[in-house]
Short mmCIF file of C-alpha atoms in Angstrom, two decimals:
data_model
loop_
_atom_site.label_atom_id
_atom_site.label_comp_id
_atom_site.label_asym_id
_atom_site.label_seq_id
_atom_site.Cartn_x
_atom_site.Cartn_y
_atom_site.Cartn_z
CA UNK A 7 5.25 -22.66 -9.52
CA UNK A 8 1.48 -22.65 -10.72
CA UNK A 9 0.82 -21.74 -6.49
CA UNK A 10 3.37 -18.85 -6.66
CA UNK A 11 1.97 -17.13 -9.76
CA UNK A 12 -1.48 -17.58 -8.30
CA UNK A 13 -0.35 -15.62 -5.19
CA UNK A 14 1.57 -13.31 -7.42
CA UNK A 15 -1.19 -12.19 -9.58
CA UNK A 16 -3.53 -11.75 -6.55
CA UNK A 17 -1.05 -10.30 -4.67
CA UNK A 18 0.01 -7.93 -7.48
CA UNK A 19 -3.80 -6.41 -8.32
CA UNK A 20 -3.73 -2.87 -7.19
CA UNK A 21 -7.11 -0.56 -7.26
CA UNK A 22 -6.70 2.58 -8.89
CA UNK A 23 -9.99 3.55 -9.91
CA UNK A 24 -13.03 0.82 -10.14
CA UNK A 25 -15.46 3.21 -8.76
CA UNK A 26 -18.93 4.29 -10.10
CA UNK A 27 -18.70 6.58 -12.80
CA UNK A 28 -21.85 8.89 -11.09
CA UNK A 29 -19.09 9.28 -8.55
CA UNK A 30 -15.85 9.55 -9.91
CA UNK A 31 -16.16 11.59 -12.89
CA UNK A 32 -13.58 12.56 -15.95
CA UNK A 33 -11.10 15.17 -14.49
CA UNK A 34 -8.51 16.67 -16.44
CA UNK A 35 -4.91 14.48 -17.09
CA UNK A 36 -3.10 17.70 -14.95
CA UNK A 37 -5.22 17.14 -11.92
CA UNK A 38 -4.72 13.57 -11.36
CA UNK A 39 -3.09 12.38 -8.50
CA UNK A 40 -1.94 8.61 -8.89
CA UNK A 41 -2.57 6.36 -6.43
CA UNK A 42 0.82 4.01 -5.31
CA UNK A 43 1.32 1.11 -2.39
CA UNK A 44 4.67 2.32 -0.85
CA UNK A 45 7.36 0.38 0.75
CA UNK A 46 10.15 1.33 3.05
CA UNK A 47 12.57 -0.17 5.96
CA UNK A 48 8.69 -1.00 7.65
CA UNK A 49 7.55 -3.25 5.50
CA UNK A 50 11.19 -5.22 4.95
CA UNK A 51 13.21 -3.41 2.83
CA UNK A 52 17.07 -2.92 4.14
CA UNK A 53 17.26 0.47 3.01
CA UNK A 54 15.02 3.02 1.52
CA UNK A 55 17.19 4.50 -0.96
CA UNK A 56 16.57 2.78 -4.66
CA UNK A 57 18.80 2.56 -7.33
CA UNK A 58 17.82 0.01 -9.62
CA UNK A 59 14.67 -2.70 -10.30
CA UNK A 60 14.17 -6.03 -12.52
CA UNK A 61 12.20 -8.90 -12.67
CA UNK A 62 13.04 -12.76 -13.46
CA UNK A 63 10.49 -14.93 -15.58
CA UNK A 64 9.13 -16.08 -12.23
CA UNK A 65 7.40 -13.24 -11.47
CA UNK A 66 9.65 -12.24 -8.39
CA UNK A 67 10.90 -8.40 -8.37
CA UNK A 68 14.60 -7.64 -7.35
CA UNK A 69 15.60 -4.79 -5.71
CA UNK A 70 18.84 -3.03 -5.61
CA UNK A 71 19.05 -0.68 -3.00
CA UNK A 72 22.12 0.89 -1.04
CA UNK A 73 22.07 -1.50 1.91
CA UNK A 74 22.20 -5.04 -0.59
CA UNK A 75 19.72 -6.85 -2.91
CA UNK A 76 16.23 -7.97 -2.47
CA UNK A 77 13.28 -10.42 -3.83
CA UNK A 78 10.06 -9.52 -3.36
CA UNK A 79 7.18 -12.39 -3.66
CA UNK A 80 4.20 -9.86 -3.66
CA UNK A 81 4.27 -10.29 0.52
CA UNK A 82 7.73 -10.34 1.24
CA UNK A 83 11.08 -9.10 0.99
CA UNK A 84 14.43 -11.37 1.29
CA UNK A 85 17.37 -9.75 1.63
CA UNK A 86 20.87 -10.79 0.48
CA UNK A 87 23.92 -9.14 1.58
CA UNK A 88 26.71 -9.18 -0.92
CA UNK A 89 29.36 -8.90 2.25
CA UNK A 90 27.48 -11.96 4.00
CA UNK A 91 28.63 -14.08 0.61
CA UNK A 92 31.51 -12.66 -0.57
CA UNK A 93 34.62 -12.15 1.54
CA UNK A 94 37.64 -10.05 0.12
CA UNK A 95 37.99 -6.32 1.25
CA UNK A 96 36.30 -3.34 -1.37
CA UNK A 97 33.72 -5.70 -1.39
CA UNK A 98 30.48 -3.38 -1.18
CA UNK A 99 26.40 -4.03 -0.62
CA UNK A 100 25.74 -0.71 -2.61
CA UNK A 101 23.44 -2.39 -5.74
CA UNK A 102 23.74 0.49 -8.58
CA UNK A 103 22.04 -1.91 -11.23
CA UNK A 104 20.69 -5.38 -12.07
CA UNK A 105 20.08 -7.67 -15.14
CA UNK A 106 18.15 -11.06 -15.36
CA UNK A 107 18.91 -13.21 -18.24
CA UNK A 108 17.24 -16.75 -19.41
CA UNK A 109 19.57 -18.92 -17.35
CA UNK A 110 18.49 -17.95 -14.05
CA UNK A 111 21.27 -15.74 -13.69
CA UNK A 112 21.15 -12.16 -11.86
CA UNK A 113 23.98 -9.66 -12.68
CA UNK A 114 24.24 -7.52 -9.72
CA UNK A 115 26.60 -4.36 -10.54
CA UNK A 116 27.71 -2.57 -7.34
CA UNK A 117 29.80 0.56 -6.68
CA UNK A 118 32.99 -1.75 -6.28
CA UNK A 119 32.64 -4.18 -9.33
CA UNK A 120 30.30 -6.86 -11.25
CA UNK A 121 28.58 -10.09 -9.56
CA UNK A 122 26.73 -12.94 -10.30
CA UNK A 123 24.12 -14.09 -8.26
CA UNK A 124 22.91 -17.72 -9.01
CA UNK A 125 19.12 -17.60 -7.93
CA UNK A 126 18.67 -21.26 -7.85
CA UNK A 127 21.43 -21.34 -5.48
CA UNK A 128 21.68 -17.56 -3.95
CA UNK A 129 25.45 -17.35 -4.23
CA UNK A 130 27.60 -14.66 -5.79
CA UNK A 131 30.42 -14.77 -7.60
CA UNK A 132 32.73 -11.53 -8.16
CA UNK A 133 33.44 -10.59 -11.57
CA UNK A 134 37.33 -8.74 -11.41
CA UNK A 135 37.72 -6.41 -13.97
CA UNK A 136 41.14 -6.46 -15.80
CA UNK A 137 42.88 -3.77 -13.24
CA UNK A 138 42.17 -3.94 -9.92
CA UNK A 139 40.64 -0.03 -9.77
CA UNK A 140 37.36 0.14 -8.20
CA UNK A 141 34.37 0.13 -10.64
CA UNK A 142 31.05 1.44 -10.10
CA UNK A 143 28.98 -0.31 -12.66
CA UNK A 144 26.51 2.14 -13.68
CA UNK A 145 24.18 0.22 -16.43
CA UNK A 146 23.85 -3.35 -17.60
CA UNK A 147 22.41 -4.91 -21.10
CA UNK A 148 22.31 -8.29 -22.75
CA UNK A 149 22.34 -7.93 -26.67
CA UNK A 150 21.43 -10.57 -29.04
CA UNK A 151 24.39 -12.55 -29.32
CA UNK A 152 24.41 -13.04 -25.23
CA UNK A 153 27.06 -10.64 -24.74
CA UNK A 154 26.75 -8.68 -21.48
CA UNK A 155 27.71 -5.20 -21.79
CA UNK A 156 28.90 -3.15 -18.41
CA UNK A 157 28.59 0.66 -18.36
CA UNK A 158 31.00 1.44 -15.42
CA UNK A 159 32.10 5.44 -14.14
CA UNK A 160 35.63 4.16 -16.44
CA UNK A 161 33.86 3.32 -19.21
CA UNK A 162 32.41 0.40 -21.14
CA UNK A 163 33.19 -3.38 -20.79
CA UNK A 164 31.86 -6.65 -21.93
CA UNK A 165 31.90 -10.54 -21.30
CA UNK A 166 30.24 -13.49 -22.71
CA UNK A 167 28.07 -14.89 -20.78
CA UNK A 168 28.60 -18.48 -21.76
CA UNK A 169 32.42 -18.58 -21.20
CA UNK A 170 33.84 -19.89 -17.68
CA UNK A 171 35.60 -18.07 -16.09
CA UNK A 172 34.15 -14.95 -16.63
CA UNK A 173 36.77 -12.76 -18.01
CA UNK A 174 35.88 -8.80 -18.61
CA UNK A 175 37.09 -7.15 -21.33
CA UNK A 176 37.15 -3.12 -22.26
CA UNK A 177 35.84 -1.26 -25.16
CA UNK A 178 38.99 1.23 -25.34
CA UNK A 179 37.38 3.90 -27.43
CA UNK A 180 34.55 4.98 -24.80
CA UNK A 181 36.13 5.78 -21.38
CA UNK A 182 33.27 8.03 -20.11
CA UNK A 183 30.88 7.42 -17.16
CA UNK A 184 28.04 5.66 -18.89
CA UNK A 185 24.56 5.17 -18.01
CA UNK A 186 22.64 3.61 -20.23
CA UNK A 187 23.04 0.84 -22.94
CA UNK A 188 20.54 -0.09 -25.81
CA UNK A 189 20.17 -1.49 -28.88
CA UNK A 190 18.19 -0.93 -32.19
CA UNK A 191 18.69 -1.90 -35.94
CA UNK A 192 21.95 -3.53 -34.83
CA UNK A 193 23.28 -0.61 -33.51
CA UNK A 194 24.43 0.02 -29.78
CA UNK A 195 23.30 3.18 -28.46
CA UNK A 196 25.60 4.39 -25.39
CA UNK A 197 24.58 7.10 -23.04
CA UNK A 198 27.17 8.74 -21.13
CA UNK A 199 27.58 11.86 -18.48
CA UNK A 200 29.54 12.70 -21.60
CA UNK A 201 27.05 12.59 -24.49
CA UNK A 202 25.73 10.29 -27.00
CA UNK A 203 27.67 7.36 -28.74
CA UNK A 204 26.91 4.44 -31.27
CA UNK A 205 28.49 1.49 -32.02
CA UNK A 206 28.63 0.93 -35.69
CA UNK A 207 27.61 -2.78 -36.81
CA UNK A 208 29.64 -3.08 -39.89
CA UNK A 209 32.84 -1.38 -38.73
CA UNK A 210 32.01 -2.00 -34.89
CA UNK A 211 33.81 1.45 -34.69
CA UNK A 212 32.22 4.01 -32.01
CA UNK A 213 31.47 7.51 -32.79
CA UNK A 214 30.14 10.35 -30.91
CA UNK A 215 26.47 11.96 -32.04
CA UNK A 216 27.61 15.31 -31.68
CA UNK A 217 23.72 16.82 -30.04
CA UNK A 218 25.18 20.24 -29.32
CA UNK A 219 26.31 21.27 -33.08
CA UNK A 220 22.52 21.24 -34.36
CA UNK A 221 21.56 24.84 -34.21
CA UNK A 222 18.06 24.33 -34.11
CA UNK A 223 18.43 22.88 -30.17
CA UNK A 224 19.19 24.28 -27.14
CA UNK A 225 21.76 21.52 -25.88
CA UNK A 226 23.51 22.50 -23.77
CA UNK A 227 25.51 20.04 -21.37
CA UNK A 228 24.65 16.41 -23.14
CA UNK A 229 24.65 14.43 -19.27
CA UNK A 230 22.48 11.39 -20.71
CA UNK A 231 20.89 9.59 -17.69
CA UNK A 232 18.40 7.30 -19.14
CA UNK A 233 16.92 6.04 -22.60
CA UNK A 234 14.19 4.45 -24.19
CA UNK A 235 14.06 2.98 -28.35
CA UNK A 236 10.58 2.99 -29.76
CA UNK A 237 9.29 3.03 -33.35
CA UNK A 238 12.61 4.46 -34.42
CA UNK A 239 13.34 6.73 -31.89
CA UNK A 240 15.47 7.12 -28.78
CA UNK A 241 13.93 9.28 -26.27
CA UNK A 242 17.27 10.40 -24.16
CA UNK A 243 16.50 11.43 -20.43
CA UNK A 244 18.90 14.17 -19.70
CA UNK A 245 20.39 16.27 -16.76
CA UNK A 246 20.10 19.79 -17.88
CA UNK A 247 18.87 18.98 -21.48
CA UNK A 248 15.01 17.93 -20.88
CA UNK A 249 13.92 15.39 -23.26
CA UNK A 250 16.09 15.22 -26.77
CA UNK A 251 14.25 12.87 -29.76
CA UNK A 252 17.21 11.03 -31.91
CA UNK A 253 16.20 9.01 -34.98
CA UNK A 254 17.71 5.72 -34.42
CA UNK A 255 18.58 5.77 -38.91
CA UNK A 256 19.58 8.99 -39.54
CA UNK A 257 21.10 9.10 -36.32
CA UNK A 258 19.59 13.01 -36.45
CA UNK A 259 18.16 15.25 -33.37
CA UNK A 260 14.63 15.31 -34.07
CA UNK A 261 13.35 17.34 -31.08
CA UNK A 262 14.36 18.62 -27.69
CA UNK A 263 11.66 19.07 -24.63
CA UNK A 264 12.20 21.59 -21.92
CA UNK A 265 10.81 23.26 -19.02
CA UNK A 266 9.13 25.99 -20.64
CA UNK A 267 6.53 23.45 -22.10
CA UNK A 268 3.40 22.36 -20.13
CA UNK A 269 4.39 18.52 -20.12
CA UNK A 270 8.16 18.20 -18.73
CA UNK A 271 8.36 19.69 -15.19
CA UNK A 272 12.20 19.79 -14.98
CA UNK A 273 15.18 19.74 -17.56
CA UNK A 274 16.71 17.06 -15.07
CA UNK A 275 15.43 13.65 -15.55
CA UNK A 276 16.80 10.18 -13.99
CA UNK A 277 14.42 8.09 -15.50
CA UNK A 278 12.42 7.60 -18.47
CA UNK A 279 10.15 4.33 -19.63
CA UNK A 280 7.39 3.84 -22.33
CA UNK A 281 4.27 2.33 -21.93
CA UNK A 282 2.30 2.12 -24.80
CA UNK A 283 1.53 5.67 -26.36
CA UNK A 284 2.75 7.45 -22.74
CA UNK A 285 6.24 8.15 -21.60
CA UNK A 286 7.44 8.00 -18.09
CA UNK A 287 9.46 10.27 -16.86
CA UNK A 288 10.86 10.38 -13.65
CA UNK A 289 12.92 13.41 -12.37
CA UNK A 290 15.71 14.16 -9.63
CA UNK A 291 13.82 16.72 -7.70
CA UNK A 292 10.45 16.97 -9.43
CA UNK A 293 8.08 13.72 -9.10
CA UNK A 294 6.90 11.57 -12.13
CA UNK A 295 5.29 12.85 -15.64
CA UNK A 296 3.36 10.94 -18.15
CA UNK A 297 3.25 12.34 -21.29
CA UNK A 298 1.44 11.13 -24.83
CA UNK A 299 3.82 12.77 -27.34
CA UNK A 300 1.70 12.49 -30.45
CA UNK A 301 -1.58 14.73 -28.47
CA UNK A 302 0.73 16.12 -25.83
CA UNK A 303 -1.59 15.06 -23.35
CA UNK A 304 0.08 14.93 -20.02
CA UNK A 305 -0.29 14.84 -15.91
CA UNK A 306 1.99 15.10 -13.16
CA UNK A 307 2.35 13.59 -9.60
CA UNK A 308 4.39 14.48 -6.59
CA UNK A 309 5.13 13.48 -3.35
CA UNK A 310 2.31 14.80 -0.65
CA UNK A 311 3.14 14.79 2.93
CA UNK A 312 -0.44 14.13 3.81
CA UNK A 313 -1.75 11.37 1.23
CA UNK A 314 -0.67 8.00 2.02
CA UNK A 315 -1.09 6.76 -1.25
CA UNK A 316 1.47 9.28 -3.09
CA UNK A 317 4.68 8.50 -4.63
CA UNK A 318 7.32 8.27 -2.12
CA UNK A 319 9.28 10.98 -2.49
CA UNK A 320 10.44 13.22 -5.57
CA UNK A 321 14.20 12.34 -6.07
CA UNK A 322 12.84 9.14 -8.48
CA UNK A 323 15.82 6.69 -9.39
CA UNK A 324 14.33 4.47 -11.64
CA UNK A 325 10.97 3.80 -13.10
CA UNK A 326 10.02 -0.10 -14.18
CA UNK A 327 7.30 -1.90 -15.54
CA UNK A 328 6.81 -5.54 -14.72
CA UNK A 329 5.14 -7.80 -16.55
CA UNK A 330 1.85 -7.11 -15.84
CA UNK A 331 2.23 -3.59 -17.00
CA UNK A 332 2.34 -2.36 -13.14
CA UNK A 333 4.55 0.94 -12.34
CA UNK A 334 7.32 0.64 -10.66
CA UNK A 335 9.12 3.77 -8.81
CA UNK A 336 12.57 3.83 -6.66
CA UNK A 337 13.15 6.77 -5.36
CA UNK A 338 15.77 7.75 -2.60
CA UNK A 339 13.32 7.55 -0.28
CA UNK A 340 11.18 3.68 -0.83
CA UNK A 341 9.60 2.10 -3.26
CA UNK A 342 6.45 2.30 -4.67
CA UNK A 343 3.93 0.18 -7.08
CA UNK A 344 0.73 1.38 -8.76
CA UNK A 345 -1.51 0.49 -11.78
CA UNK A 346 -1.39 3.30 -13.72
CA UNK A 347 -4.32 1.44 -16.36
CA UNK A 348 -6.80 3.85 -14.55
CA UNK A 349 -6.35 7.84 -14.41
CA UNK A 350 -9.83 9.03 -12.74
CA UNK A 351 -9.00 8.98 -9.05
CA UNK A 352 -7.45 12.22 -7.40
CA UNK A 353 -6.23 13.04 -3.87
CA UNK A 354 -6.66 9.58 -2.09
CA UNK A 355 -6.29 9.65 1.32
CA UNK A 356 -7.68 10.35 4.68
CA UNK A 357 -7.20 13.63 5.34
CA UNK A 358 -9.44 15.71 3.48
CA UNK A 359 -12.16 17.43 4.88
CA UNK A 360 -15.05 16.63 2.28
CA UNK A 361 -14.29 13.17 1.52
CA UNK A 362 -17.15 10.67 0.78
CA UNK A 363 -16.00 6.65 1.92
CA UNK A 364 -17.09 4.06 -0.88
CA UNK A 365 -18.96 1.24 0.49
CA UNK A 366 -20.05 -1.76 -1.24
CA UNK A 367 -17.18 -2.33 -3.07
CA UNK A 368 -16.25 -5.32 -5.32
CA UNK A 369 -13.11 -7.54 -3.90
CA UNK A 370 -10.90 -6.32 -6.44
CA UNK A 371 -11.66 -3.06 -5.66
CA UNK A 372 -9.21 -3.18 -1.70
CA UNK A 373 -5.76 -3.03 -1.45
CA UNK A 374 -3.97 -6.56 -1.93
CA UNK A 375 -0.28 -7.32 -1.57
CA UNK A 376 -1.21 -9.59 1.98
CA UNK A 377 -2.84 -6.63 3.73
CA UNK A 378 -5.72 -6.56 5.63
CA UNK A 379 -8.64 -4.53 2.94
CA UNK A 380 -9.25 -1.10 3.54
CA UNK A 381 -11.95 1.26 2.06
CA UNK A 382 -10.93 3.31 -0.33
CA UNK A 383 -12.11 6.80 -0.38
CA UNK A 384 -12.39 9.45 -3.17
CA UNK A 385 -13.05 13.35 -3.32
CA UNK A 386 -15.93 14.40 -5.05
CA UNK A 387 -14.98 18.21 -5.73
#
């Protein structure tokens, strides 16, 4: 174990910007270009489309991708097949989300039902649902009391984890397409394609938030993709909608974020993390945005043709931070990983004309994850 986190962590140690300051001087937060290790079906992966991304307390990332799940050790990729395990026809290796919990258990939604994958052992198990419809399973969370909670495109289920056999149950009063599931003050926020719901702790009744009667906002469709709780408030990532603030007590819209402001590139976003004082957001067509809410200080990052070290492509599924605080990006097009501690570095790559090659450099400062080193080299202008 001790060996495998060793590797990990040395694996895992990207280079974003350790470069004399004489050289690579402040720029402005809209001029930065970030600089990403990407993967694709090259380097292992069994397809390049992304849907979903965790991490167990070993350190190992798991991938859910359209062609099965995978483990990556910081070198390597293994890939399972769900069709390879699990015979039965509907059976699909499409991996719409994951969820690792403390028993070394790995539930694996798919777009034809719920599995669980025993790590120690790699097998899955098929969870059946209580009609035998097909279920995409959209979103997965674990609340406090180990329940496991299954946003589906028929609407929301749950099990207990500790009970054999696992039996599914439905939550009858929410039978929209959900997409994300979270939890604050005892409440259980639900995100649907449908709009906003909580589940009330004392009455465990669910209610609607009803976003579009505020006239203050301009909501105007209430297609909730993606959601993140901090300090008391739920930042919603929406299709149409831009950013809308909720406080998580008075259940109120605070703010909405759109277009027309410097520091969201789209109304459509897929993903959305936080990471300290900067949110992530990820969009369908338009690249990744970081954005510090309380100084609205913000850059943007797209997709370049010509620079290597570029996200992969725009269409970004999910974003993820693992537990060294490294980015994360799935996109429909690979997967990518960057250290996003350092935003000085702009344009990497090797096809600029006036581009000046950094010798000298300290070992931390070349590319790890079991490649051979490479120079990195910077633009001065």
């Amino acid at each position: 174990m001790m060996m495998f986190k060793a590797k990990a962590l040395g694996v895992l140690l990207l280079l974003i910007g350790l470069f004399n300051t004489g050289i690579a001087a402040e720029l402005p937060l809209s001029e930065v270009q970030l600089h990403f290790k990407r993967f694709s079906l090259n380097e292992g992966l069994p397809s390049a489309y992304i849907n979903t991304l965790t991490q167990t307390e070993e350190g190992y990332i798991w991938i859910g991708s359209k062609s099965g799940l995978s483990r990556f050790d910081g070198y390597d990729f293994l890939n399972f097949r769900l069709t390879d395990e699990l015979e039965g026809t509907g059976i699909s290796n499409d991996v719409t989300a994951l969820l690792a919990d403390d028993s070394h258990n790995l539930w694996v939604g798919t777009d034809s039902g719920l599995h669980h994958f025993d790590i120690r052992q790699q097998r899955f198990t098929s969870v059946p649902f209580p009609t035998e419809q097909d279920y995409t399973v959209l979103t997965l969370y674990l609340d406090e009391t180990d329940r496991l909670w299954i946003g589906t495109d028929r609407g929301l289920y749950y099990l207990d984890t500790g009970a054999q056999p696992f039996s599914l149950l439905a939550q009858e009063s929410v039978r929209q397409s959900i997409k994300f599931l979270a939890q604050s003050e005892d409440k259980l926020w639900i995100g649907s394609k449908s709009g906003l719901f909580v589940k009330d702790p004392q009455s465990n009744d669910i209610r609607q938030i009803m976003l579009r009667e505020n006239p203050d906002f301009d909501v105007r469709y209430e297609r909730i993709f993606d959601a993140v709780i901090d300090k008391g408030r739920l930042y919603l990532a929406t299709d149409g909608d831009g950013v809308l603030i909720v406080d998580t007590t008075t259940e109120k819209l605070l703010s909405q974020h759109l277009k027309d402001q410097p520091f969201i590139q789209s109304n459509s976003i897929w993903s959305i993390k936080k990471q300290g004082e900067w949110l992530w957001l990820g969009y369908f067509y338009d690249g990744l945005t970081a954005w510090q809410p309380q100084s609205n200080d913000h850059f943007h990052s797209r997709y370049h043709a010509q620079i290597n070290y570029s996200i992969p492509f725009d269409n970004i599924s999910q974003l993820f931070f693992d537990n060294q605080g490294l980015l994360w990006i799935g996109t429909t097009n690979g997967l990518a990983v960057g250290d996003i501690s350092n935003r000085h570095v702009i344009h990497l790559g090797e096809f600029q004309a006036s581009v000046i090659s950094i010798s000298g450099l300290p070992c931390s400062a070349t590319m790890g994850y079991g490649l051979a080193a490479r120079t990195v080299s910077i633009i001065t202008t």
